[in-house]
Short mmCIF file of C-alpha atoms in Angstrom, two decimals:
data_model
loop_
_atom_site.label_atom_id
_atom_site.label_comp_id
_atom_site.label_asym_id
_atom_site.label_seq_id
_atom_site.Cartn_x
_atom_site.Cartn_y
_atom_site.Cartn_z
CA MET A 240 163.89 91.02 141.91
CA GLN A 241 162.43 92.12 138.12
CA VAL A 242 163.66 89.59 135.18
CA SER A 243 163.33 90.69 132.16
CA ALA A 244 164.00 88.27 129.17
CA ALA A 245 162.82 89.14 124.43
CA GLY A 246 162.30 86.41 121.81
CA CYS A 247 160.04 84.46 124.52
CA GLY A 248 156.86 85.59 121.92
CA HIS A 249 154.50 82.73 124.42
CA GLY A 250 155.90 83.75 127.56
CA GLY A 251 158.05 81.27 129.97
CA THR A 252 159.63 80.07 133.18
CA VAL A 253 162.31 81.64 135.81
CA THR A 254 164.02 79.94 137.43
CA SER A 255 166.75 79.82 139.77
CA HIS A 256 167.23 76.65 142.75
CA GLY A 257 167.60 77.77 146.07
CA ASN A 258 167.41 81.06 145.52
CA PHE A 259 163.42 82.13 144.04
CA SER A 260 160.59 80.28 143.49
CA PRO A 261 160.01 79.40 139.87
CA ALA A 262 157.62 82.20 138.45
CA ASN A 263 156.71 83.09 135.32
CA LEU A 264 157.32 85.21 132.18
CA SER A 265 155.00 87.60 130.64
CA ALA A 266 154.56 87.08 126.66
CA GLY A 267 155.60 89.58 124.38
CA SER A 268 159.25 90.99 122.47
CA ILE A 269 160.09 91.82 126.09
CA GLY A 270 158.12 89.03 129.03
CA PHE A 271 158.73 90.02 132.19
CA ALA A 272 158.85 88.69 135.85
CA THR A 273 159.15 89.56 138.86
CA VAL A 274 160.77 87.02 141.78
CA ARG A 275 160.89 87.16 145.42
CA ILE A 276 164.37 86.19 146.58
CA PHE A 277 164.33 83.86 149.55
CA ASN A 278 165.66 84.90 153.06
CA HIS A 279 167.52 82.25 153.43
CA ALA A 280 169.67 82.94 150.27
CA SER A 281 172.86 82.81 150.31
CA PRO A 282 174.86 85.59 149.55
CA GLY A 283 177.20 85.84 145.90
CA THR A 284 176.94 85.46 142.23
CA HIS A 285 173.66 82.78 141.06
CA THR A 286 172.77 81.82 138.03
CA LEU A 287 169.23 82.03 136.58
CA SER A 288 168.10 80.18 133.51
CA VAL A 289 164.87 81.23 131.16
CA LYS A 290 162.94 78.78 129.97
CA CYS A 291 160.33 79.65 127.09
CA ASN A 292 157.24 78.12 126.22
CA ASP A 293 157.98 77.77 123.02
CA SER A 294 160.99 76.46 122.42
CA ASN A 295 163.05 74.04 124.50
CA LEU A 296 166.74 76.29 124.34
CA VAL A 297 167.19 77.44 127.97
CA ALA A 298 169.14 80.83 128.10
CA THR A 299 170.76 81.92 130.98
CA ALA A 300 171.90 84.48 133.09
CA ARG A 301 174.06 85.23 136.25
CA PHE A 302 173.22 87.35 139.17
CA ARG A 303 174.03 89.09 142.45
CA ILE A 304 172.53 88.21 146.24
CA LEU A 305 173.64 91.03 148.33
CA GLU A 306 174.52 91.00 151.97
CA GLY A 307 172.05 92.53 154.29
CA ASN A 308 171.46 92.80 157.44
CA PRO A 309 168.15 91.95 158.83
CA SER A 310 165.30 94.45 160.09
CA GLN A 311 164.56 95.44 163.28
CA GLY A 312 161.54 95.34 163.88
CA GLY A 313 158.87 94.78 167.03
CA ILE A 314 156.91 96.84 168.69
CA GLY A 315 159.34 97.83 170.85
CA GLY A 316 160.86 96.38 174.46
CA SER A 317 163.04 93.78 172.03
CA PHE A 318 166.31 96.38 172.72
CA GLY A 319 167.45 97.72 175.81
CA PRO A 320 168.32 101.46 176.53
CA SER A 321 171.70 102.95 175.77
CA THR A 322 174.14 104.31 177.59
CA ALA A 323 173.47 107.32 177.17
CA GLU A 324 169.40 107.25 177.85
CA THR A 325 170.58 105.15 181.28
CA ALA A 326 172.63 108.32 181.99
CA ILE A 327 169.77 110.76 181.49
CA GLY A 328 167.46 109.09 183.02
CA ALA A 329 169.57 108.16 186.03
CA GLY A 330 170.00 112.15 186.13
CA LEU A 331 166.85 112.93 186.21
CA VAL A 332 165.81 110.35 188.70
CA GLY A 333 168.89 112.40 191.29
CA ALA A 334 167.70 115.29 190.49
CA SER A 335 163.78 115.09 191.81
CA ALA A 336 165.38 113.49 194.15
CA LEU A 337 167.29 116.60 195.56
CA GLY A 338 164.50 118.77 194.64
CA ALA A 339 161.95 116.59 196.71
CA GLY A 340 164.79 116.99 199.38
CA ALA A 341 165.02 120.61 199.49
CA HIS A 342 161.60 120.68 199.08
CA VAL A 343 160.50 119.22 202.26
CA MET A 344 164.33 121.29 204.45
CA ARG A 345 162.22 124.45 203.38
CA ARG A 346 158.50 123.34 204.12
CA ARG A 347 160.09 121.51 207.56
CA ARG A 348 158.77 123.65 210.55
CA PRO A 349 161.13 124.35 213.95
CA LEU A 350 160.59 121.72 216.75
CA ARG A 351 158.67 123.66 220.23
CA GLY A 352 161.03 125.96 222.05
CA ARG A 353 163.02 126.42 219.42
CA SER A 354 163.06 129.36 217.54
#
């Protein structure tokens, strides 16, 4: 998350207990800091604090953490095939078995004495 604060000409610190690690606010008329929200941070409205290096005053602001779904990463194999994929696979196996059976029946030689 990007945090900006005006009035901290010599930089400062941005904190939010339990939501992200403290970050340094850049110096300038508008200071910036980029924070990474912890994976275990709970969804909802939270408060962050900005303390300027050249003042004892602390400013607060509210922000919201949205509920999200974890990514389904990996190299595969972590999930089984879907019902549609299983049905298609079974259909292909069945069709190949029928094709092989038909091929064998056509290539079969007649028994001796029977023509």
